Coordinates of C-alpha atoms and ligand atoms in Angstrom, one line a residue:
Chain A
X925 CA -12.1 -10.7 -41.0
X926 CA -15.2 -9.2 -42.2
X927 CA -14.0 -5.9 -40.6
X928 CA -10.7 -6.1 -42.5
X929 CA -12.5 -6.6 -45.8
X930 CA -15.0 -3.8 -45.3
X931 CA -12.0 -1.4 -44.3
X932 CA -10.1 -2.6 -47.4
X933 CA -13.2 -1.9 -49.6
X934 CA -13.6 1.6 -48.1
X935 CA -9.9 2.6 -48.9
X936 CA -9.9 1.0 -52.2
X937 CA -13.1 2.8 -53.0
X938 CA -11.5 6.1 -51.8
X939 CA -8.5 5.6 -54.2
X940 CA -10.8 4.8 -57.1
X941 CA -12.9 7.9 -56.5
X942 CA -9.6 9.8 -56.4
X943 CA -8.5 8.1 -59.6
X944 CA -11.8 9.0 -61.4
X945 CA -11.7 12.6 -60.4
X946 CA -8.2 12.8 -61.9
X947 CA -9.3 11.1 -65.0
X948 CA -12.2 13.4 -65.4
X949 CA -9.7 16.3 -65.5
X950 CA -11.8 18.6 -63.3
X951 CA -8.6 20.0 -62.1
X952 CA -5.2 20.3 -63.8
X953 CA -3.1 17.1 -63.2
X954 CA -0.4 19.4 -62.0
X955 CA -2.5 20.4 -59.1
X956 CA -4.1 17.0 -58.4
X957 CA -2.0 14.2 -59.6
X958 CA -3.6 10.7 -59.5
X959 CA -2.9 7.8 -57.2
X960 CA -0.7 6.3 -59.8
X961 CA 1.8 9.2 -60.1
X962 CA 1.8 9.6 -56.2
X963 CA 2.4 5.9 -56.0
X964 CA 5.4 6.0 -58.3
X965 CA 6.7 8.9 -56.5
X966 CA 6.5 7.0 -53.3
X967 CA 8.1 3.9 -54.9
X968 CA 10.9 6.0 -56.2
X969 CA 11.4 7.8 -52.8
X970 CA 11.3 4.4 -51.1
X971 CA 13.8 2.7 -53.4
X972 CA 16.4 5.5 -53.4
X973 CA 16.2 5.4 -49.6
X974 CA 15.3 9.2 -49.3
X975 CA 11.9 8.4 -47.7
X976 CA 13.3 6.0 -45.1
X977 CA 16.0 8.5 -44.1
X978 CA 13.6 11.3 -43.8
X979 CA 11.2 9.2 -41.7
X980 CA 14.1 8.1 -39.6
X981 CA 15.2 11.7 -39.0
X982 CA 11.7 12.8 -38.2
X983 CA 11.0 9.8 -35.9
X984 CA 14.3 10.2 -34.1
X985 CA 13.5 13.9 -33.2
X986 CA 10.0 12.9 -32.2
X987 CA 11.0 9.8 -30.1
X988 CA 13.7 11.7 -28.3
X989 CA 11.8 14.8 -27.6
X990 CA 8.8 12.9 -26.6
X991 CA 10.5 10.7 -24.2
X992 CA 12.3 13.6 -22.6
X993 CA 9.0 15.4 -22.3
X994 CA 7.4 12.5 -20.5
X995 CA 10.3 11.8 -18.3
X996 CA 10.2 15.4 -17.1
X997 CA 6.4 15.8 -17.1
X998 CA 5.6 12.6 -15.2
X999 CA 7.4 13.5 -12.0
X1000 CA 6.5 17.2 -12.2
X1001 CA 2.9 16.4 -12.5
X1002 CA 3.0 14.2 -9.4
X1003 CA 4.6 17.1 -7.5
X1004 CA 2.2 19.6 -8.6
X1005 CA -0.6 17.4 -7.6
X1006 CA 0.9 17.1 -4.0
X1007 CA 2.1 20.4 -3.3
X1008 CA -0.2 23.4 -3.0
X1009 CA 2.8 25.8 -3.7
X1010 CA 4.0 23.9 -6.8
X1011 CA 0.4 23.8 -8.0
X1012 CA 0.0 27.5 -7.7
X1013 CA 3.2 28.1 -9.4
X1014 CA 4.3 25.4 -11.9
X1015 CA 0.7 24.2 -12.2
X1016 CA -0.6 27.6 -13.4
X1017 CA 2.4 28.0 -15.7
X1018 CA 1.7 24.5 -17.3
X1019 CA -1.9 25.2 -17.7
X1020 CA -1.1 28.5 -19.5
X1021 CA 1.5 27.0 -21.6
X1022 CA -0.5 24.0 -22.7
X1023 CA -3.0 26.4 -24.2
X1024 CA -0.2 27.8 -26.3
X1025 CA -0.3 26.0 -29.7
X1026 CA 3.0 24.3 -29.8
X1027 CA 4.0 25.8 -33.1
X1028 CA 4.4 29.2 -31.4
X1029 CA 7.5 27.8 -29.8
X1030 CA 9.2 27.6 -33.2
X1031 CA 10.4 31.2 -33.6
X1032 CA 11.6 31.2 -29.9
X1033 CA 13.4 28.0 -30.5
X1034 CA 15.1 29.2 -33.6
X1035 CA 16.4 32.4 -31.9
X1036 CA 17.5 30.4 -28.8
X1037 CA 19.1 27.4 -30.5
X1038 CA 19.6 28.5 -34.0
X1039 CA 18.8 26.2 -36.9
X1040 CA 19.9 23.1 -34.9
X1041 CA 18.7 19.8 -33.7
X1042 CA 18.2 21.4 -30.4
X1043 CA 15.7 23.7 -31.7
X1044 CA 13.7 20.7 -33.1
X1045 CA 13.9 18.8 -29.8
X1046 CA 12.9 21.9 -27.7
X1047 CA 9.7 22.3 -29.9
X1048 CA 8.8 18.7 -29.4
X1049 CA 9.5 18.7 -25.8
X1050 CA 7.4 21.8 -25.3
X1051 CA 4.5 20.1 -27.1
X1052 CA 4.8 17.0 -24.9
X1053 CA 5.7 18.3 -21.6
X1054 CA 2.7 20.5 -20.5
X1055 CA -0.1 18.1 -21.5
X1056 CA 1.7 15.2 -19.8
X1057 CA 2.3 17.2 -16.7
X1058 CA -1.3 18.4 -16.6
X1059 CA -2.6 14.9 -17.1
X1060 CA -0.6 13.3 -14.5
X1061 CA -1.4 16.1 -12.0
X1062 CA -5.2 15.4 -12.7
X1063 CA -4.8 11.8 -12.4
X1064 CA -3.1 11.9 -9.1
X1065 CA -5.4 14.6 -7.8
X1066 CA -8.5 12.6 -8.7
X1067 CA -7.3 9.4 -7.1
X1068 CA -9.7 8.1 -4.6
X1069 CA -7.9 8.5 -1.2
X1070 CA -9.3 5.1 -0.3
X1071 CA -6.6 3.4 -2.5
X1072 CA -3.7 4.8 -0.6
X1073 CA -5.4 4.2 2.8
X1074 CA -5.9 0.5 2.0
X1075 CA -2.4 0.2 0.7
X1076 CA -1.2 1.8 4.0
X1077 CA -3.0 -0.8 6.1
X1078 CA -1.3 -3.5 4.1
X1079 CA 2.1 -2.0 4.9
X1080 CA 2.8 0.0 1.7
X1081 CA 4.3 3.4 2.1
X1082 CA 6.6 5.9 0.5
X1083 CA 8.1 4.7 -3.0
X1084 CA 6.1 1.4 -2.9
X1085 CA 2.8 3.3 -2.7
X1086 CA 4.0 5.7 -5.5
X1087 CA 5.1 2.8 -7.7
X1088 CA 2.4 0.3 -7.0
X1089 CA -0.7 2.4 -6.2
X1090 CA -0.6 6.1 -7.3
X1091 CA 1.0 5.5 -10.7
X1092 CA -1.2 2.6 -11.8
X1093 CA -4.4 4.2 -10.2
X1094 CA -3.8 7.3 -12.3
X1095 CA -3.0 5.4 -15.5
X1096 CA -6.2 6.2 -17.3
X1097 CA -5.4 10.0 -17.0
X1098 CA -1.7 9.4 -17.7
X1099 CA -2.3 7.4 -20.8
X1100 CA -4.7 9.9 -22.3
X1101 CA -2.2 12.7 -21.4
X1102 CA 0.6 11.0 -23.1
X1103 CA -1.6 10.4 -26.2
X1104 CA -2.4 14.1 -26.3
X1105 CA 1.2 14.9 -25.8
X1106 CA 2.1 12.7 -28.6
X1107 CA -0.4 14.5 -30.9
X1108 CA 1.0 17.9 -29.9
X1109 CA 4.6 17.0 -30.3
X1110 CA 3.8 15.3 -33.8
X1111 CA 2.0 18.3 -35.1
X1112 CA 4.6 20.9 -33.8
X1113 CA 7.5 18.9 -35.1
X1114 CA 5.9 18.9 -38.6
X1115 CA 5.4 22.6 -38.5
X1116 CA 9.0 23.2 -37.4
X1117 CA 10.4 20.9 -40.2
X1118 CA 8.3 22.7 -42.8
X1119 CA 9.4 26.1 -41.6
X1120 CA 13.1 25.4 -40.8
X1121 CA 15.7 23.9 -43.1
X1122 CA 18.3 22.1 -41.0
X1123 CA 21.5 20.9 -42.5
X1124 CA 21.7 18.2 -39.8
X1125 CA 18.9 16.2 -41.5
X1126 CA 15.9 16.4 -43.6
X1127 CA 12.8 15.1 -42.0
X1128 CA 9.4 14.4 -43.6
X1129 CA 8.5 18.0 -43.2
X1130 CA 11.4 19.1 -45.3
X1131 CA 10.4 16.8 -48.0
X1132 CA 6.9 18.3 -47.9
X1133 CA 8.4 21.8 -48.1
X1134 CA 10.7 20.9 -50.9
X1135 CA 7.7 19.4 -52.8
X1136 CA 5.9 22.8 -52.7
X1137 CA 9.1 24.7 -53.7
X1138 CA 9.4 22.3 -56.7
X1139 CA 5.7 22.4 -57.4
X1140 CA 5.8 18.6 -57.1
X1141 CA 2.3 17.9 -56.0
X1142 CA 2.8 14.1 -56.2
X1143 CA 5.6 14.5 -53.6
X1144 CA 3.4 16.8 -51.4
X1145 CA 0.6 14.3 -51.4
X1146 CA 2.9 11.2 -51.1
X1147 CA 4.5 12.7 -47.9
X1148 CA 1.2 13.7 -46.5
X1149 CA 0.0 10.1 -46.8
X1150 CA 3.1 8.8 -45.1
X1151 CA 2.6 11.5 -42.2
X1152 CA -0.9 10.3 -41.8
X1153 CA 0.3 6.5 -41.8
X1154 CA 2.9 7.2 -39.1
X1155 CA 0.3 8.9 -37.0
X1156 CA -2.1 5.9 -37.3
X1157 CA 0.7 3.5 -36.7
X1158 CA 1.9 5.3 -33.7
X1159 CA -1.6 5.1 -32.2
X1160 CA -2.0 1.5 -32.9
X1161 CA 1.4 0.4 -31.7
X1162 CA 2.0 2.9 -28.8
X1163 CA -1.4 3.5 -27.5
X1164 CA -3.9 0.9 -28.4
X1165 CA -2.4 -1.9 -26.1
X1166 CA -2.5 0.4 -23.2
X1167 CA -6.0 1.5 -24.0
X1168 CA -7.1 -2.1 -24.4
X1169 CA -5.5 -2.9 -21.0
X1170 CA -7.4 -0.1 -19.4
X1171 CA -10.6 -1.1 -21.0
X1172 CA -10.2 -4.7 -19.8
X1173 CA -9.2 -3.9 -16.2
X1174 CA -11.3 -0.9 -15.5
X1175 CA -14.4 -1.9 -17.5
X1176 CA -16.5 0.1 -19.8
X1177 CA -17.1 3.2 -17.8
X1178 CA -13.6 3.2 -16.2
Chain B
X1036 CA 6.8 -26.4 6.1
X1037 CA 6.7 -22.7 5.6
X1038 CA 3.2 -22.7 4.3
X1039 CA 1.8 -24.6 7.3
X1040 CA 3.2 -22.2 9.7
X1041 CA 1.9 -19.3 7.6
X1042 CA -1.6 -20.6 7.5
X1043 CA -1.7 -21.5 11.3
X1044 CA -3.9 -19.3 13.3
X1045 CA -2.0 -16.7 15.2
X1046 CA -3.4 -15.8 18.7
X1047 CA -6.1 -13.3 18.3
X1048 CA -5.1 -10.0 19.9
X1049 CA -6.5 -8.1 22.8
X1050 CA -7.3 -4.4 22.3
X1051 CA -7.4 -1.8 24.9
X1052 CA -8.8 1.7 24.0
X1053 CA -8.7 4.1 26.9
X1054 CA -10.3 7.6 26.9
X1055 CA -9.6 8.3 23.3
X1056 CA -10.8 11.6 21.9
X1057 CA -10.6 13.0 18.5
X1058 CA -11.6 16.3 17.0
X1059 CA -11.5 17.2 13.4
X1060 CA -10.8 20.7 12.4
X1061 CA -12.0 21.8 9.0
X1062 CA -12.7 25.3 7.4
X1063 CA -16.3 25.1 8.6
X1064 CA -15.3 24.5 12.2
X1065 CA -14.4 21.6 14.3
X1066 CA -16.2 18.3 14.8
X1067 CA -15.9 16.4 18.0
X1068 CA -16.0 13.1 16.4
X1069 CA -15.0 10.9 19.5
X1070 CA -15.2 11.8 23.1
X1071 CA -13.2 9.8 25.7
X1072 CA -14.0 6.4 24.2
X1073 CA -13.1 3.5 26.3
X1074 CA -13.5 0.0 25.0
X1075 CA -11.7 -3.3 25.9
X1076 CA -11.8 -6.2 23.5
X1077 CA -10.7 -9.5 24.6
X1078 CA -8.9 -12.2 22.5
X1079 CA -11.1 -13.7 19.7
X1080 CA -14.1 -11.5 20.5
X1081 CA -16.4 -10.3 17.8
X1082 CA -17.5 -6.8 18.8
X1083 CA -20.0 -4.8 16.8
X1084 CA -20.1 -1.1 16.9
X1085 CA -23.5 0.4 16.3
X1086 CA -24.9 3.9 15.9
X1087 CA -26.4 6.3 13.6
X1088 CA -23.9 7.8 11.0
X1089 CA -21.7 10.6 12.3
X1090 CA -21.2 9.1 15.7
X1091 CA -17.5 8.4 15.3
X1092 CA -17.6 4.7 14.6
X1093 CA -15.4 4.9 11.5
X1094 CA -13.2 7.4 13.4
X1095 CA -12.5 4.9 16.0
X1096 CA -11.9 2.0 13.6
X1097 CA -9.4 4.3 11.7
X1098 CA -7.5 5.0 14.9
X1099 CA -7.3 1.2 15.8
X1100 CA -6.0 0.7 12.3
X1101 CA -3.4 3.3 12.8
X1102 CA -4.6 5.4 9.8
X1103 CA -5.2 8.4 11.8
X1104 CA -4.0 10.1 15.0
X1105 CA -5.9 11.0 18.0
X1106 CA -5.8 14.0 20.4
X1107 CA -5.7 12.1 23.7
X1108 CA -6.0 8.7 25.2
X1109 CA -4.3 5.5 24.4
X1110 CA -4.8 2.6 22.0
X1111 CA -3.1 -0.6 22.8
X1112 CA -2.8 -3.9 21.3
X1113 CA -1.5 -6.6 23.6
X1114 CA -0.1 -4.0 25.9
X1115 CA 1.8 -2.2 23.0
X1116 CA 0.7 1.3 21.9
X1117 CA -0.6 1.4 18.3
X1118 CA 1.5 4.1 16.4
X1119 CA 0.7 3.3 12.8
X1120 CA -0.9 0.8 10.3
X1121 CA 0.3 -2.7 10.8
X1122 CA -0.3 -6.0 9.2
X1123 CA -1.6 -7.5 12.3
X1124 CA -4.5 -5.2 12.1
X1125 CA -6.2 -5.4 8.7
X1126 CA -9.1 -3.3 7.7
X1127 CA -12.0 -3.7 5.3
X1128 CA -13.9 -0.7 4.1
X1129 CA -17.4 -0.1 3.0
X1130 CA -16.2 0.7 -0.5
X1131 CA -14.4 -2.4 -1.4
X1132 CA -11.2 -0.4 -2.1
X1133 CA -9.9 -3.1 -4.4
X1134 CA -7.4 -1.9 -7.0
X1135 CA -8.9 -2.1 -10.5
X1136 CA -5.5 -2.2 -12.2
X1137 CA -5.0 -5.6 -10.8
X1138 CA -7.0 -8.8 -11.2
X1139 CA -8.6 -10.7 -8.3
X1140 CA -5.5 -12.6 -7.6
X1141 CA -3.3 -9.6 -8.0
X1142 CA -5.4 -7.7 -5.3
X1143 CA -5.0 -10.6 -2.9
X1144 CA -1.2 -10.8 -3.6
X1145 CA -0.9 -7.2 -3.0
X1146 CA -1.0 -7.6 0.7
X1147 CA 1.1 -10.7 0.6
X1148 CA 3.8 -9.3 -1.5
X1149 CA 4.5 -6.9 1.2
X1150 CA 5.0 -9.5 3.8
X1151 CA 8.4 -10.8 4.3
X1152 CA 9.1 -14.5 4.7
X1153 CA 7.5 -16.3 1.8
X1154 CA 8.5 -16.7 -1.9
X1155 CA 6.4 -16.0 -4.9
X1156 CA 5.1 -19.6 -5.2
X1157 CA 4.0 -19.7 -1.6
X1158 CA 2.3 -16.2 -2.0
X1159 CA 0.2 -17.7 -4.7
X1160 CA -0.7 -20.7 -2.7
X1161 CA -1.8 -18.6 0.3
X1162 CA -3.7 -16.4 -1.9
X1163 CA -5.5 -19.3 -3.4
X1164 CA -6.2 -20.7 0.1
X1165 CA -8.0 -17.4 1.0
X1166 CA -9.9 -17.1 -2.3
X1167 CA -11.1 -20.6 -1.7
X1168 CA -12.2 -19.6 1.9
X1169 CA -14.4 -16.8 0.5
X1170 CA -15.6 -19.0 -2.3
X1171 CA -14.0 -17.2 -5.2
X1172 CA -11.1 -19.5 -6.4
X1173 CA -12.8 -19.8 -9.7
X1174 CA -12.6 -16.0 -10.2
X1175 CA -8.9 -15.8 -9.6
X1176 CA -8.3 -14.1 -12.9
X1177 CA -11.4 -12.0 -13.2
X1178 CA -11.3 -8.2 -13.3
X1179 CA -12.7 -6.3 -10.5
X1180 CA -15.4 -4.6 -12.6
X1181 CA -16.6 -7.9 -13.6
X1182 CA -17.6 -9.0 -10.1
X1183 CA -20.8 -8.2 -8.3
X1184 CA -20.9 -6.1 -5.2
X1185 CA -21.0 -9.1 -2.9
X1186 CA -18.1 -10.7 -4.8
X1187 CA -16.0 -7.6 -4.5
X1188 CA -16.5 -7.7 -0.7
X1189 CA -15.4 -11.3 -0.6
X1190 CA -12.2 -10.5 -2.5
X1191 CA -11.7 -7.6 -0.1
X1192 CA -12.1 -10.0 2.8
X1193 CA -9.7 -12.3 1.3
X1194 CA -7.2 -9.5 0.8
X1195 CA -7.5 -8.5 4.3
X1196 CA -7.3 -12.0 5.7
X1197 CA -4.2 -12.9 3.5
X1198 CA -1.4 -11.5 5.7
X1199 CA -2.9 -13.5 8.5
X1200 CA -3.6 -10.5 10.8
X1201 CA -4.7 -10.9 14.4
X1202 CA -7.3 -8.2 14.3
X1203 CA -9.9 -7.6 11.5
X1204 CA -11.4 -4.2 11.4
X1205 CA -14.6 -4.0 9.2
X1206 CA -16.3 -0.7 8.5
X1207 CA -19.8 -1.3 7.4
X1208 CA -18.6 -3.9 4.8
X1209 CA -22.0 -5.1 3.8
X1210 CA -23.9 -1.8 3.9
X1211 CA -24.0 -1.2 0.2
X1212 CA -25.2 -4.9 -0.6
X1213 CA -28.7 -6.2 -1.3
X1214 CA -30.4 -8.2 1.6
X1215 CA -29.9 -11.6 -0.2
X1216 CA -26.3 -11.1 -0.8
X1217 CA -25.9 -9.9 2.8
X1218 CA -27.6 -13.0 4.3
X1219 CA -25.3 -15.3 2.6
X1220 CA -22.4 -13.3 3.6
X1221 CA -23.5 -13.5 7.3
X1222 CA -23.5 -17.2 7.1
X1223 CA -20.1 -17.4 5.4
X1224 CA -18.4 -14.7 7.6
X1225 CA -19.4 -16.7 10.7
X1226 CA -17.9 -19.8 9.1
X1227 CA -14.7 -18.0 8.2
X1228 CA -14.3 -16.5 11.6
X1229 CA -14.7 -19.9 13.2
X1230 CA -12.0 -21.2 10.9
X1231 CA -9.7 -18.3 11.3
X1232 CA -9.9 -17.3 14.9
X1233 CA -9.5 -13.4 14.7
X1234 CA -10.4 -10.6 16.9
X1235 CA -13.1 -8.6 14.9
X1236 CA -14.3 -5.2 15.3
X1237 CA -17.3 -4.7 13.0
X1238 CA -19.0 -1.4 12.4
X1239 CA -22.6 -1.3 11.1
X1240 CA -25.8 0.7 11.6
X1241 CA -27.8 -2.3 11.2
X1242 CA -28.7 -3.6 14.7
X1243 CA -29.9 -6.9 13.4
X1244 CA -26.6 -7.5 11.6
X1245 CA -24.7 -6.7 14.7
X1246 CA -26.7 -9.1 16.8
X1247 CA -26.2 -11.9 14.2
X1248 CA -22.5 -11.5 14.0
X1249 CA -21.2 -10.1 17.4
X1250 CA -20.5 -11.5 20.7
X1251 CA -21.0 -8.0 22.0
X1252 CA -22.8 -5.0 20.7
X1253 CA -21.6 -1.5 21.6
X1254 CA -23.9 1.4 21.1
X1255 CA -22.7 4.8 20.0
X1256 CA -24.4 8.2 20.0
X1257 CA -23.5 11.2 18.1
X1258 CA -22.5 14.9 19.0
X1259 CA -20.0 14.3 20.3
X1260 CA -19.4 10.6 19.4
X1261 CA -19.6 8.6 22.5
X1262 CA -19.9 5.0 23.6
X1263 CA -23.1 4.6 25.6
X1264 CA -24.1 1.0 26.3
X1265 CA -23.1 -2.6 25.6
X1266 CA -25.1 -5.7 25.1
X1267 CA -23.7 -9.2 25.4
X1268 CA -25.2 -11.5 22.7
X1269 CA -25.3 -15.1 24.0
X1270 CA -27.3 -16.6 21.2
X1271 CA -26.0 -20.0 19.9
X1272 CA -23.9 -20.0 16.7
X1273 CA -24.3 -20.3 13.8
X1274 CA -26.9 -17.7 13.9
X1275 CA -29.6 -17.0 11.4
X1276 CA -30.5 -13.5 10.7
X1277 CA -34.2 -14.5 10.6
X1278 CA -34.3 -16.3 13.9
X1279 CA -37.1 -14.8 16.1
X1280 CA -34.9 -14.8 19.3
X1281 CA -32.3 -12.7 17.4
X1282 CA -35.1 -10.4 16.1
X1283 CA -36.3 -9.9 19.6
X1284 CA -33.0 -9.0 21.0
X1285 CA -32.3 -6.7 18.0
X1286 CA -35.7 -4.9 18.8
X1287 CA -34.5 -4.3 22.4
X1288 CA -31.2 -2.9 21.3
X1289 CA -32.8 -0.6 18.7
X1290 CA -35.1 0.8 21.4
X1291 CA -32.0 1.5 23.5
X1292 CA -30.3 3.2 20.6
X1293 CA -33.2 5.4 19.9
X1294 CA -33.2 6.4 23.5
X1295 CA -29.5 7.4 23.3
X1296 CA -29.9 9.2 20.2
X1297 CA -32.9 11.2 21.2
X1298 CA -31.5 12.7 24.3
X1299 CA -28.2 14.5 24.1
X1300 CA -25.4 13.1 26.3
X1301 CA -25.4 14.9 29.7
X1302 CA -22.1 16.6 30.2
Ligands
ADP432 N1 -11.5 13.5 7.9 C1 -12.4 14.2 8.4 N2 -12.5 15.5 8.4 C2 -13.5 16.2 9.1 N3 -14.4 15.6 9.7 C3 -14.5 14.3 9.7 C4 -13.5 13.5 9.1 N4 -13.9 12.2 9.4 C5 -15.0 12.3 10.1 N5 -15.4 13.5 10.3 C6 -16.6 13.8 11.1 O1 -16.6 13.1 12.4 C7 -17.8 12.7 12.6 C8 -17.8 11.3 12.8 O2 -17.5 10.5 11.6 P1 -17.3 9.0 11.4 O3 -16.5 8.5 12.4 O4 -17.1 8.8 10.0 O5 -18.9 8.6 11.8 P2 -19.5 7.2 11.4 O6 -18.7 6.3 10.9 O7 -20.0 6.7 12.7 O8 -20.8 7.4 10.6 C9 -18.7 13.2 11.6 O9 -19.4 14.3 12.0 C10 -17.8 13.4 10.4 O10 -18.4 14.4 9.7
MG433 MG1 -18.6 5.3 8.9

């Protein structure tokens, strides 16, 4: 309760400071609109449905691409951890591509897929895939061999060991890899949406782009706030429960 | 009742290890870990393998567990060759090897869930029985990292006992514990072994520990790993690690062990 109160005070304070800077007219209100005008933009966008629609379009792209990236990256990471040949080939490729800022995929995606949903998905998948793959590879590689040995004495083998020992044992790595993958995917999707206008659906990035085109600073700041909120929410909803679980089970140093 | 038959003591097994050799080949060369080891363990016996580290004790235990293959010789249990891991031979390691993603109960259930024949409810009852046996029923829902070293080994013991194996293989299970904790475990392990008749092979480099627990103490020497000498321990049970008679015997065995380690084995 006290924490909530402090946090609320902090953010209310921020908004107040913002408000006073605007009132003091240090910058032109066109360049820095106040919280009230950003609020009224958001309210209008929320009531006419454009905000919800853009958020939905963005989230759909992100979710689908992210899921595909995870579903491909997970088994591939296990394979590269287990096979020397795959590690020397696919593993090295993944390491290289992971260092590539995922925005760099945008031009290639456009040339390959045109201005389509597939291009967006491709960018998100590339953002997710490599970090998930490398994290799973790391997790499986650093697995203490004693776990699988112990499991074998108890009659576990093959798929059972994979499902009940290797996967949960590498969870700390997998979760942090999935979190990183999420962050990369989210950033690259925003970049793609800002640079590419798709007729199949306007996402949050497009609203940001149009805001700039129209010199509508209240829209730009409003959408930025929404993007931050979604990022925060994803962290709290998608990853916090897992991290709490890891913390509880593995302990502080785990 | 299913549960009654499940908890009944199965006959302890007889082990026969005959001329088993094992060489590890690594990049830095090959290690002759075990040289023509021959050892017979009768039903219900508690045998302690003693020797300095690197003399092949763990190697032998792993072979009996079916976790590793060997180059020559035979390992038989009740006349049947050992070809791989099996629930009738359960192993306890020096590192507790408990799974941190499961709680205490989950760890004990892991081995039970793999055993056919009982339903979930019965699994839980069996697991509770063994947790009670090792004195940890109150910690059923604790996380592994919350337990002390001694408690972790108790859970590992419960997990190894849970599928009701006939042979228990213990690889220096108490080596990392402090003396006080160890002493309590000697007392409890003796009780548990009395309650759950098993054939036990127990590896240690602590001679006193071996004399306290074993019916028989087998001495190993390194380079290559060989079985050198055996001592029968006839002291009455339950044994106290601080008993002078036990200390005297341990002294004798230590002397013999030093002799074997000092002079290399004649070819
Ligand atoms: N997996 C392995 N690979 C290579 N060498 C090994 C392996 N396991 C054991 N050894 C070697 O075999 C010898 C015997 O080891 P071990 O059985 O663990 O001894 P102990 O348990 O008596 O201390 C040691 O020299 C050890 O280095
Ligand atoms: Mg050893």
